[in-house]
C-alpha cells in the first residue's frame, strides 16, 4: 500500500508538472520579452533619456477628466493646498518618528493599535520579521553567489549597488519564510473591498521576484529621487487606473472621498500600458524590503512622504493648474499661495508633471512645489537586519542621494501581492522564469541567472518552505478560507485554473 501511495503521489506530481509546462508554454507565446538592462532604465532621471512633450491625446484626456465640473475641481484644489500646508508642518516636525513601528512578536495587537495611523501614513516598519542572525547571513550568502558568478549584471556596472539578481537562495528563502508570509497576510487586511464580488483574495499572498541592493558607503550613483512605481501616465489614463475608477473622486473634485485602501477599484486597473523595463504589471498592495544590515537616516536608506491621501490627490490634480507668477518673480510664500494658482483652462497643455510612458512617476520641488519634498521626505528610523519596511503602492519614496554611513545599506526587495486574475497570470510567467533562471517578466530580459553556479532549483524551494510558501510561488493549489467573500473564492478557483491545477 505504501508503494502504491508513493506511485500515485509521483504520478500526480508528474501530471501537475505537465499541466504547468503547458500553461507556461502558452503564456510565453502571449508575452513580449524585454531587452536586457538594469534599474536605471526604469527612470528618466537615472537613464538620462530624453523626455519629449507628451502627445496631444494627453491634453484631450485631461480635458475629458474634468470637463463639466471644473469649478468643483478648483474648489477641491484650494482645500487640498490648505490641508497640505498644515500636514507638511506636522511631517517636518516629527521626521522619522512619524513612521509607525510594529513588532513582529506583537503583530496583531500593533496592527489594531496603529491601524488609523497606518492608513494615514501608508508606511510602516515591522521589527524582527526574520531573526537578525539569519538576515545578516543573507548578505554574505549573496556576496558569495556573486563571487561564484562574476557575470552577474548590476547598476552601475563599474561599482555595483543594485544587482540584477532574482533567484539567489536568500531571496528564495526570505520570500517563502513563514514569518514573511504571515506579515504579508496581516498587512493585506489593512485593505478592504467596497464590492464583495470583487475578484481579489487577500487571505493568501503571492510572491513577486524583485532585485536586491547592497549599497556601499559613499555611493552617490544610486541617487533615485522622489518617485512612485506602478506606472506613471497610467494614473490618468482611462484604460489604465481609470478602468477601475481608482482616482475618480479626485478628478471629480472630492478628493476627501478618495479611499487609498479600496482594493475593489484596483482589480480592473492596468498599471503598465507601455511594457517599460522594470514597470510593474502585478498589483502590489505594498512595496517593501527586508533589511540585511543596520542603517539609519542619511546612511543610504529609504525616504518617504508619509501622507498617502494628500500626496496622491496633489500629484493627480497638479497638471490642471499653473502659477500666475513664476517662482523667480515672487517670494516662496506668495508663489505657493492658493491665490497664485489658477486652473489652466485654455492654456492647458498635455503635460503630466514627471510622468513619462514606460517609466516610473518622478517628482521634484519644481514640478510639485506644494509637497515641500525637501522637508516632507522623511527617513526611515534606525533599521536592523530582519526588519521589514513596507509602503503603500502610491507612496512617494526615494533613497538618500549620498550614503554617508560607515557600512553597507543592504536590502531584499519584497512587496505584498494579493491573488487576482492579473497576478495569477503574471505568476505563471514568473514561475517559468524561476525554473529557467531568467529575470522576472517585468524586468530587463536576457539570460539572467540561467547559467549561474548554485542557482536554487524547485527542489531547493520545496526543501526550504511549506505549503503556504509553495502556494505563493505558484507550485501548490490555492485554498480559499471559510471567511473569503464570493469574489475571493471565485478568483482562487480561476487562479488555480490559470496556474494549471
Short mmCIF file of C-alpha atoms in Angstrom, two decimals:
data_model
loop_
_atom_site.label_atom_id
_atom_site.label_comp_id
_atom_site.label_asym_id
_atom_site.label_seq_id
_atom_site.Cartn_x
_atom_site.Cartn_y
_atom_site.Cartn_z
CA UNK A 1 0.00 0.00 0.00
CA UNK A 2 2.86 2.37 0.83
CA UNK A 3 4.49 1.72 -2.57
CA UNK A 4 1.16 2.30 -4.32
CA UNK A 5 0.71 5.57 -2.40
CA UNK A 6 4.17 6.75 -3.46
CA UNK A 7 3.44 5.80 -7.07
CA UNK A 8 0.15 7.71 -7.06
CA UNK A 9 1.87 10.74 -5.49
CA UNK A 10 4.64 10.58 -8.07
CA UNK A 11 2.14 10.26 -10.94
CA UNK A 12 0.10 13.19 -9.62
CA UNK A 13 3.27 15.28 -9.41
CA UNK A 14 4.20 14.37 -12.98
CA UNK A 15 0.72 15.28 -14.30
CA UNK A 16 0.88 18.58 -12.40
CA UNK A 17 4.30 19.34 -13.92
CA UNK A 18 2.94 18.65 -17.43
CA UNK A 19 -0.02 20.97 -16.79
CA UNK A 20 2.31 23.68 -15.52
CA UNK A 21 4.61 23.29 -18.52
CA UNK A 22 1.66 23.55 -20.91
CA UNK A 23 0.42 26.67 -19.17
CA UNK A 24 3.90 28.21 -19.27
CA UNK A 25 4.36 27.46 -22.97
CA UNK A 26 1.01 29.06 -23.79
CA UNK A 27 1.81 32.12 -21.71
CA UNK A 28 5.24 32.58 -23.31
CA UNK A 29 3.63 32.92 -26.73
CA UNK A 30 1.39 35.72 -25.43
CA UNK A 31 4.06 37.91 -23.88
CA UNK A 32 6.78 40.16 -25.15
CA UNK A 33 10.33 39.56 -24.00
CA UNK A 34 12.11 42.67 -22.77
CA UNK A 35 15.62 43.67 -23.75
CA UNK A 36 18.50 43.50 -21.30
CA UNK A 37 19.09 46.44 -18.97
CA UNK A 38 19.20 47.48 -15.32
CA UNK A 39 17.28 49.53 -12.77
CA UNK A 40 18.32 52.83 -14.38
CA UNK A 41 16.09 52.02 -17.37
CA UNK A 42 13.02 52.40 -15.17
CA UNK A 43 13.54 56.13 -14.55
CA UNK A 44 14.30 59.03 -16.84
CA UNK A 45 16.47 60.69 -14.19
CA UNK A 46 18.73 57.62 -13.87
CA UNK A 47 18.86 56.62 -17.53
CA UNK A 48 19.49 60.11 -18.89
CA UNK A 49 16.88 59.50 -21.60
CA UNK A 50 15.26 62.45 -23.34
CA UNK A 51 11.77 63.36 -22.19
CA UNK A 52 9.81 64.74 -25.16
CA UNK A 53 6.46 66.50 -24.63
CA UNK A 54 3.50 64.19 -24.25
CA UNK A 55 1.32 63.88 -27.38
CA UNK A 56 -1.98 65.69 -27.95
CA UNK A 57 -4.06 62.77 -26.72
CA UNK A 58 -2.99 63.51 -23.15
CA UNK A 59 -4.35 67.06 -23.42
CA UNK A 60 -7.62 65.60 -24.70
CA UNK A 61 -7.58 63.17 -21.79
CA UNK A 62 -7.06 65.92 -19.22
CA UNK A 63 -9.96 67.95 -20.61
CA UNK A 64 -12.21 64.89 -20.51
CA UNK A 65 -11.31 64.07 -16.90
CA UNK A 66 -12.51 67.41 -15.51
CA UNK A 67 -14.86 68.61 -18.25
CA UNK A 68 -18.19 69.93 -16.95
CA UNK A 69 -17.14 70.19 -13.32
CA UNK A 70 -14.13 72.47 -13.44
CA UNK A 71 -15.48 74.64 -10.61
CA UNK A 72 -15.62 71.66 -8.24
CA UNK A 73 -12.04 70.73 -9.16
CA UNK A 74 -10.84 74.29 -8.47
CA UNK A 75 -12.57 74.35 -5.07
CA UNK A 76 -11.08 70.97 -4.19
CA UNK A 77 -7.61 72.16 -5.20
CA UNK A 78 -7.86 75.11 -2.82
CA UNK A 79 -8.99 72.86 0.02
CA UNK A 80 -6.13 70.49 -0.75
CA UNK A 81 -3.48 73.22 -0.65
CA UNK A 82 -4.70 74.35 2.76
CA UNK A 83 -4.63 70.82 4.16
CA UNK A 84 -1.21 70.12 2.65
CA UNK A 85 0.21 73.22 4.28
CA UNK A 86 -0.96 72.01 7.68
CA UNK A 87 0.17 68.43 7.23
CA UNK A 88 3.57 69.39 5.85
CA UNK A 89 4.31 71.17 9.13
CA UNK A 90 3.43 68.05 11.13
CA UNK A 91 5.63 65.80 8.99
CA UNK A 92 8.55 68.20 9.10
CA UNK A 93 8.35 68.49 12.88
CA UNK A 94 8.10 64.75 13.60
CA UNK A 95 10.55 63.46 10.98
CA UNK A 96 11.31 59.70 11.15
CA UNK A 97 9.29 59.49 14.36
CA UNK A 98 6.13 59.76 12.28
CA UNK A 99 6.69 56.30 10.76
CA UNK A 100 4.56 53.65 12.55
CA UNK A 101 6.71 50.91 14.07
CA UNK A 102 5.33 47.45 14.84
CA UNK A 103 6.89 44.41 16.47
CA UNK A 104 6.51 41.04 14.80
CA UNK A 105 6.04 39.39 18.19
CA UNK A 106 3.03 41.66 18.83
CA UNK A 107 1.91 41.95 15.22
CA UNK A 108 -1.85 41.59 15.59
CA UNK A 109 -2.08 43.90 18.62
CA UNK A 110 0.15 46.52 17.00
CA UNK A 111 -1.85 46.44 13.76
CA UNK A 112 -5.04 47.06 15.73
CA UNK A 113 -3.49 49.80 17.86
CA UNK A 114 -1.84 51.63 14.94
CA UNK A 115 -4.39 50.99 12.21
CA UNK A 116 -5.59 54.60 11.80
CA UNK A 117 -2.05 55.91 11.69
CA UNK A 118 -1.01 53.21 9.22
CA UNK A 119 -3.90 54.15 6.95
CA UNK A 120 -2.96 57.82 7.13
CA UNK A 121 0.78 57.38 6.65
CA UNK A 122 0.81 54.45 4.22
CA UNK A 123 4.16 53.21 5.54
CA UNK A 124 5.39 51.02 8.38
CA UNK A 125 8.39 49.25 9.91
CA UNK A 126 7.80 45.73 11.22
CA UNK A 127 10.60 44.81 13.60
CA UNK A 128 12.18 41.36 13.77
CA UNK A 129 10.30 39.60 11.00
CA UNK A 130 13.34 37.44 10.25
CA UNK A 131 15.77 36.54 13.08
CA UNK A 132 18.66 39.00 12.99
CA UNK A 133 21.40 36.42 12.60
CA UNK A 134 19.61 34.77 9.70
CA UNK A 135 19.03 38.10 7.97
CA UNK A 136 22.70 39.04 8.38
CA UNK A 137 23.76 35.75 6.81
CA UNK A 138 21.69 36.52 3.72
CA UNK A 139 24.13 39.24 2.67
CA UNK A 140 27.23 37.08 2.93
CA UNK A 141 25.45 34.30 1.01
CA UNK A 142 24.61 36.76 -1.77
CA UNK A 143 28.17 38.09 -1.91
CA UNK A 144 29.44 34.51 -2.25
CA UNK A 145 26.87 33.85 -5.01
CA UNK A 146 28.08 36.94 -6.91
CA UNK A 147 31.70 35.88 -6.39
CA UNK A 148 30.91 32.48 -7.90
CA UNK A 149 29.15 34.22 -10.81
CA UNK A 150 31.17 37.30 -11.81
CA UNK A 151 28.99 37.72 -14.91
CA UNK A 152 26.16 38.99 -12.70
CA UNK A 153 24.77 42.28 -14.04
CA UNK A 154 24.37 45.29 -11.77
CA UNK A 155 23.97 49.08 -11.62
CA UNK A 156 26.27 50.80 -12.05
CA UNK A 157 28.41 48.19 -13.84
CA UNK A 158 31.74 49.53 -12.55
CA UNK A 159 30.65 49.89 -8.90
CA UNK A 160 27.61 47.66 -8.27
CA UNK A 161 24.95 48.85 -5.83
CA UNK A 162 21.80 47.19 -7.22
CA UNK A 163 22.13 43.66 -8.58
CA UNK A 164 20.11 42.05 -11.36
CA UNK A 165 19.52 39.01 -9.17
CA UNK A 166 16.11 37.45 -8.60
CA UNK A 167 16.72 33.82 -7.67
CA UNK A 168 19.57 33.69 -5.14
CA UNK A 169 18.98 31.39 -2.17
CA UNK A 170 18.45 34.28 0.32
CA UNK A 171 15.80 35.76 -1.97
CA UNK A 172 14.01 32.44 -2.24
CA UNK A 173 14.19 31.74 1.48
CA UNK A 174 13.07 35.21 2.56
CA UNK A 175 10.08 35.33 0.19
CA UNK A 176 8.96 31.89 1.32
CA UNK A 177 9.72 32.39 5.03
CA UNK A 178 6.65 31.64 7.20
CA UNK A 179 7.17 34.88 9.16
CA UNK A 180 7.23 36.90 5.95
CA UNK A 181 4.07 35.24 4.67
CA UNK A 182 2.32 35.86 7.98
CA UNK A 183 3.22 39.56 7.91
CA UNK A 184 2.12 39.93 4.29
CA UNK A 185 -1.23 38.34 5.02
CA UNK A 186 -1.73 40.63 8.03
CA UNK A 187 -0.82 43.74 6.03
CA UNK A 188 -3.33 42.90 3.31
CA UNK A 189 -6.03 43.16 5.98
CA UNK A 190 -5.44 46.91 6.00
CA UNK A 191 -7.16 46.90 2.61
CA UNK A 192 -10.85 46.23 2.06
CA UNK A 193 -13.24 45.66 -0.82
CA UNK A 194 -16.16 48.01 -1.38
CA UNK A 195 -17.69 45.29 -3.56
CA UNK A 196 -17.74 41.77 -2.05
CA UNK A 197 -17.92 40.36 -5.57
CA UNK A 198 -14.55 41.87 -6.48
CA UNK A 199 -12.33 39.13 -7.81
CA UNK A 200 -9.49 39.52 -5.35
CA UNK A 201 -8.32 37.35 -2.46
CA UNK A 202 -6.37 38.92 0.38
CA UNK A 203 -6.21 35.77 2.51
CA UNK A 204 -3.01 34.45 0.91
CA UNK A 205 -0.10 36.39 -0.60
CA UNK A 206 1.61 35.70 -3.92
CA UNK A 207 5.35 36.11 -4.35
CA UNK A 208 6.88 38.76 -6.61
CA UNK A 209 10.54 38.34 -7.57
CA UNK A 210 12.40 41.65 -7.37
CA UNK A 211 16.04 42.74 -7.15
CA UNK A 212 18.34 43.39 -4.21
CA UNK A 213 20.57 46.24 -3.11
CA UNK A 214 23.96 46.24 -1.41
CA UNK A 215 24.77 49.95 -1.34
CA UNK A 216 28.28 50.85 -0.24
CA UNK A 217 29.29 53.83 1.93
CA UNK A 218 29.94 56.97 -0.10
CA UNK A 219 27.80 55.87 -3.04
CA UNK A 220 26.11 58.71 -4.92
CA UNK A 221 25.23 56.83 -8.12
CA UNK A 222 22.02 55.21 -6.89
CA UNK A 223 20.56 58.63 -6.15
CA UNK A 224 16.97 57.87 -7.01
CA UNK A 225 14.88 60.91 -6.15
CA UNK A 226 11.20 61.09 -5.17
CA UNK A 227 9.13 58.76 -7.32
CA UNK A 228 6.17 56.39 -7.40
CA UNK A 229 6.23 52.97 -9.04
CA UNK A 230 3.34 51.17 -10.67
CA UNK A 231 3.19 53.20 -13.87
CA UNK A 232 3.08 56.93 -14.47
CA UNK A 233 0.72 58.27 -17.15
CA UNK A 234 -1.49 55.25 -16.47
CA UNK A 235 -2.78 57.02 -13.36
CA UNK A 236 -4.64 59.47 -15.59
CA UNK A 237 -5.45 57.13 -18.46
CA UNK A 238 -8.98 55.78 -18.79
CA UNK A 239 -7.50 52.49 -19.97
CA UNK A 240 -5.10 52.48 -17.03
CA UNK A 241 -6.14 53.09 -13.45
CA UNK A 242 -9.30 54.59 -14.90
CA UNK A 243 -10.63 51.12 -15.70
CA UNK A 244 -11.42 50.71 -12.02
CA UNK A 245 -12.11 54.35 -11.30
CA UNK A 246 -9.30 54.29 -8.73
CA UNK A 247 -8.97 58.07 -8.61
CA UNK A 248 -12.41 59.13 -9.86
CA UNK A 249 -13.28 61.06 -6.70
CA UNK A 250 -10.13 63.15 -7.07
CA UNK A 251 -10.85 64.05 -10.70
CA UNK A 252 -14.47 64.83 -9.82
CA UNK A 253 -13.48 67.41 -7.22
CA UNK A 254 -13.95 65.45 -4.00
CA UNK A 255 -10.52 64.17 -3.05
CA UNK A 256 -11.69 63.81 0.56
CA UNK A 257 -13.85 60.86 -0.57
CA UNK A 258 -10.95 59.07 -2.21
CA UNK A 259 -10.09 55.81 -0.41
CA UNK A 260 -6.49 54.66 -0.95
CA UNK A 261 -7.32 51.30 0.66
CA UNK A 262 -10.23 50.18 -1.51
CA UNK A 263 -8.95 47.12 -3.34
CA UNK A 264 -12.09 46.75 -5.47
CA UNK A 265 -11.13 49.70 -7.66
CA UNK A 266 -7.63 48.30 -8.21
CA UNK A 267 -8.65 44.90 -9.59
CA UNK A 268 -9.52 46.03 -13.16
CA UNK A 269 -6.80 48.69 -13.31
CA UNK A 270 -3.96 48.40 -15.82
CA UNK A 271 -0.74 49.75 -14.37
CA UNK A 272 1.65 49.10 -17.25
CA UNK A 273 0.45 50.09 -20.72
CA UNK A 274 3.92 50.53 -22.24
CA UNK A 275 5.93 47.40 -21.32
CA UNK A 276 8.67 49.50 -19.75
CA UNK A 277 11.81 47.93 -18.32
CA UNK A 278 11.04 47.37 -14.66
CA UNK A 279 7.48 48.68 -14.98
CA UNK A 280 5.36 46.58 -12.64
CA UNK A 281 2.41 44.76 -14.18
CA UNK A 282 1.46 42.90 -10.98
CA UNK A 283 -0.78 44.57 -8.39
CA UNK A 284 1.42 45.16 -5.35
CA UNK A 285 -0.59 46.44 -2.39
CA UNK A 286 2.63 47.37 -0.68
CA UNK A 287 6.16 47.70 -1.87
CA UNK A 288 8.70 46.61 0.66
CA UNK A 289 12.17 45.49 1.58
CA UNK A 290 13.77 43.23 4.14
CA UNK A 291 16.89 44.67 5.71
CA UNK A 292 20.14 42.69 5.80
CA UNK A 293 22.10 45.45 7.55
CA UNK A 294 21.98 48.12 10.24
CA UNK A 295 21.21 51.57 8.84
CA UNK A 296 19.98 54.95 9.99
CA UNK A 297 18.98 58.27 8.40
CA UNK A 298 21.45 59.50 5.74
CA UNK A 299 23.03 56.04 5.55
CA UNK A 300 21.76 55.04 2.13
CA UNK A 301 18.25 54.28 3.35
CA UNK A 302 14.68 54.85 2.23
CA UNK A 303 12.82 58.15 2.42
CA UNK A 304 9.04 58.54 2.11
CA UNK A 305 6.34 61.17 2.05
CA UNK A 306 4.02 59.83 4.78
CA UNK A 307 0.75 61.44 3.63
CA UNK A 308 -0.67 58.92 1.20
CA UNK A 309 -4.06 60.51 0.54
CA UNK A 310 -2.93 64.12 0.27
CA UNK A 311 0.14 63.43 -1.86
CA UNK A 312 -1.84 61.29 -4.30
CA UNK A 313 -4.53 63.94 -4.69
CA UNK A 314 -1.91 66.64 -5.28
CA UNK A 315 0.04 64.61 -7.83
CA UNK A 316 -3.09 63.96 -9.88
CA UNK A 317 -4.52 67.49 -9.75
CA UNK A 318 -1.25 69.35 -10.30
CA UNK A 319 -1.35 69.05 -14.15
CA UNK A 320 -4.60 71.05 -14.25
CA UNK A 321 -3.17 74.15 -12.55
CA UNK A 322 -0.46 76.69 -13.20
CA UNK A 323 1.14 79.57 -11.28
CA UNK A 324 0.16 83.12 -12.13
CA UNK A 325 3.56 84.47 -11.05
CA UNK A 326 6.63 82.29 -11.53
CA UNK A 327 8.79 81.33 -8.58
CA UNK A 328 11.60 83.66 -9.62
CA UNK A 329 9.29 86.67 -9.63
CA UNK A 330 7.90 86.46 -6.10
CA UNK A 331 8.58 85.17 -2.59
CA UNK A 332 8.20 81.49 -1.73
CA UNK A 333 5.07 82.07 0.36
CA UNK A 334 3.43 84.17 -2.34
CA UNK A 335 4.35 81.64 -5.03
CA UNK A 336 2.74 78.77 -3.09
CA UNK A 337 -0.35 80.74 -2.04
CA UNK A 338 -3.61 79.42 -3.46
CA UNK A 339 -4.28 82.87 -4.91
CA UNK A 340 -1.23 82.48 -7.14
CA UNK A 341 -2.51 79.29 -8.76
CA UNK A 342 -5.23 79.11 -11.36
CA UNK A 343 -6.99 76.46 -13.38
CA UNK A 344 -5.06 76.23 -16.66
CA UNK A 345 -8.22 76.28 -18.80
CA UNK A 346 -7.49 77.20 -22.43
CA UNK A 347 -3.75 77.40 -21.62
CA UNK A 348 -3.67 73.77 -20.51
CA UNK A 349 -1.01 71.58 -22.11
CA UNK A 350 -0.53 67.82 -22.43
CA UNK A 351 1.99 67.85 -19.58
CA UNK A 352 1.59 65.40 -16.68
CA UNK A 353 4.39 66.64 -14.47
CA UNK A 354 7.03 63.92 -14.05
CA UNK A 355 5.12 61.23 -15.92
CA UNK A 356 6.76 59.52 -18.91
CA UNK A 357 5.26 56.49 -20.68
CA UNK A 358 7.17 53.32 -19.87
CA UNK A 359 8.92 54.88 -16.86
CA UNK A 360 8.19 55.46 -13.19
CA UNK A 361 6.45 58.61 -11.97
CA UNK A 362 9.03 61.13 -10.75
CA UNK A 363 8.50 64.18 -8.57
CA UNK A 364 10.59 67.18 -7.59
CA UNK A 365 10.36 70.56 -5.90
CA UNK A 366 9.98 72.45 -9.17
CA UNK A 367 7.18 70.36 -10.63
CA UNK A 368 5.39 69.69 -7.33
CA UNK A 369 6.20 72.67 -5.09
CA UNK A 370 3.32 72.37 -2.60
CA UNK A 371 4.52 68.95 -1.41
CA UNK A 372 7.61 70.64 0.11
CA UNK A 373 9.58 67.49 -0.67
CA UNK A 374 12.79 68.93 0.76
CA UNK A 375 11.25 68.71 4.22
CA UNK A 376 8.46 66.11 3.91
CA UNK A 377 10.57 63.25 2.53
CA UNK A 378 11.46 61.65 5.84
CA UNK A 379 13.98 58.90 6.52
CA UNK A 380 13.21 55.51 7.91
CA UNK A 381 14.10 55.32 11.60
CA UNK A 382 17.13 53.17 12.52
CA UNK A 383 16.76 49.72 10.97
CA UNK A 384 18.30 46.36 11.95
CA UNK A 385 18.74 43.14 9.97
CA UNK A 386 15.46 41.26 9.79
CA UNK A 387 13.27 44.38 9.93
CA UNK A 388 10.70 44.65 7.14
CA UNK A 389 9.77 48.07 5.73
CA UNK A 390 6.60 48.49 3.65
CA UNK A 391 4.89 51.38 1.89
CA UNK A 392 1.56 51.73 0.08
CA UNK A 393 1.85 51.29 -3.69
CA UNK A 394 1.10 55.00 -4.28
CA UNK A 395 3.59 56.31 -1.72
CA UNK A 396 6.19 58.83 -2.88
CA UNK A 397 9.57 57.40 -1.95
CA UNK A 398 13.27 57.95 -2.62
CA UNK A 399 16.72 56.91 -1.44
CA UNK A 400 19.46 59.01 0.13
CA UNK A 401 21.35 60.94 -2.53
CA UNK A 402 24.61 60.02 -0.83
CA UNK A 403 25.26 57.11 1.51
CA UNK A 404 27.00 58.87 4.40
CA UNK A 405 27.22 55.84 6.68
CA UNK A 406 30.20 53.63 7.51
CA UNK A 407 28.78 50.27 6.42
CA UNK A 408 26.66 48.94 3.58
CA UNK A 409 22.92 49.52 3.30
CA UNK A 410 21.59 46.19 2.07
CA UNK A 411 18.01 45.08 1.38
CA UNK A 412 15.98 42.45 -0.43
CA UNK A 413 13.00 43.99 -2.25
CA UNK A 414 9.87 42.03 -1.29
CA UNK A 415 6.41 43.52 -1.99
CA UNK A 416 2.97 42.34 -0.83
CA UNK A 417 0.71 40.93 -3.56
CA UNK A 418 -2.85 39.55 -3.35
CA UNK A 419 -4.48 36.95 -5.58
CA UNK A 420 -6.10 38.46 -8.68
CA UNK A 421 -6.50 37.16 -12.21
CA UNK A 422 -3.81 39.57 -13.40
CA UNK A 423 -1.44 38.50 -10.64
CA UNK A 424 -2.06 34.81 -11.30
CA UNK A 425 -1.27 35.23 -14.99
CA UNK A 426 1.93 37.02 -14.06
CA UNK A 427 2.79 34.30 -11.55
CA UNK A 428 2.68 31.67 -14.31
CA UNK A 429 5.31 33.60 -16.25
CA UNK A 430 7.35 34.25 -13.12
CA UNK A 431 7.25 30.58 -12.17
CA UNK A 432 8.70 29.71 -15.54
CA UNK A 433 11.39 32.38 -15.10
CA UNK A 434 12.34 30.80 -11.78
CA UNK A 435 12.62 27.36 -13.34
CA UNK A 436 14.80 28.66 -16.19
CA UNK A 437 16.78 31.20 -14.16
CA UNK A 438 15.81 34.19 -16.31
CA UNK A 439 14.73 37.58 -14.86
CA UNK A 440 11.16 38.12 -13.70
CA UNK A 441 8.82 39.09 -16.58
CA UNK A 442 8.59 42.75 -15.54
CA UNK A 443 12.35 43.22 -15.59
CA UNK A 444 15.05 43.61 -18.23
CA UNK A 445 15.44 40.36 -20.16
CA UNK A 446 18.39 38.24 -21.19
CA UNK A 447 19.83 35.07 -19.69
CA UNK A 448 19.92 36.45 -16.16
CA UNK A 449 20.95 33.67 -13.80
CA UNK A 450 20.27 30.83 -16.23
CA UNK A 451 23.94 29.88 -16.22
CA UNK A 452 24.71 30.81 -12.61
CA UNK A 453 26.51 28.31 -10.42
CA UNK A 454 24.49 27.17 -7.36
CA UNK A 455 21.25 28.80 -8.51
CA UNK A 456 18.34 27.39 -6.44
CA UNK A 457 16.01 24.93 -8.14
CA UNK A 458 12.42 23.83 -7.49
CA UNK A 459 13.71 21.09 -5.18
CA UNK A 460 15.59 23.73 -3.17
CA UNK A 461 12.39 25.75 -2.81
CA UNK A 462 10.42 22.70 -1.70
CA UNK A 463 13.03 21.84 0.91
CA UNK A 464 13.01 25.35 2.40
CA UNK A 465 9.32 26.15 2.72
CA UNK A 466 5.91 24.66 3.46
CA UNK A 467 2.59 24.64 1.66
CA UNK A 468 1.97 28.39 2.10
CA UNK A 469 5.32 29.21 0.54
CA UNK A 470 4.74 26.85 -2.37
CA UNK A 471 1.34 28.46 -2.98
CA UNK A 472 2.95 31.88 -3.01
CA UNK A 473 5.40 30.71 -5.67
CA UNK A 474 2.70 29.01 -7.75
CA UNK A 475 3.72 25.43 -7.00
CA UNK A 476 0.70 24.41 -4.93
CA UNK A 477 -3.03 24.85 -5.35
CA UNK A 478 -4.62 27.86 -3.65
CA UNK A 479 -7.22 27.10 -1.00
CA UNK A 480 -9.98 29.62 -0.17
CA UNK A 481 -10.63 30.29 3.51
CA UNK A 482 -14.10 29.98 5.10
CA UNK A 483 -14.26 33.74 5.58
CA UNK A 484 -13.44 34.60 1.96
CA UNK A 485 -16.07 36.66 0.15
CA UNK A 486 -17.73 35.45 -3.04
CA UNK A 487 -15.27 37.23 -5.28
CA UNK A 488 -12.28 35.88 -3.36
CA UNK A 489 -13.48 32.30 -3.77
CA UNK A 490 -14.12 32.87 -7.47
CA UNK A 491 -10.66 34.28 -8.14
CA UNK A 492 -8.95 31.49 -6.19
CA UNK A 493 -10.65 28.96 -8.45
CA UNK A 494 -9.73 30.96 -11.55
CA UNK A 495 -6.14 31.38 -10.37
CA UNK A 496 -5.82 27.62 -9.89
CA UNK A 497 -7.01 27.08 -13.43
CA UNK A 498 -4.53 29.65 -14.74
CA UNK A 499 -1.72 28.05 -12.74
CA UNK A 500 -2.51 24.62 -14.14
CA UNK A 501 -4.13 22.98 -11.11
#
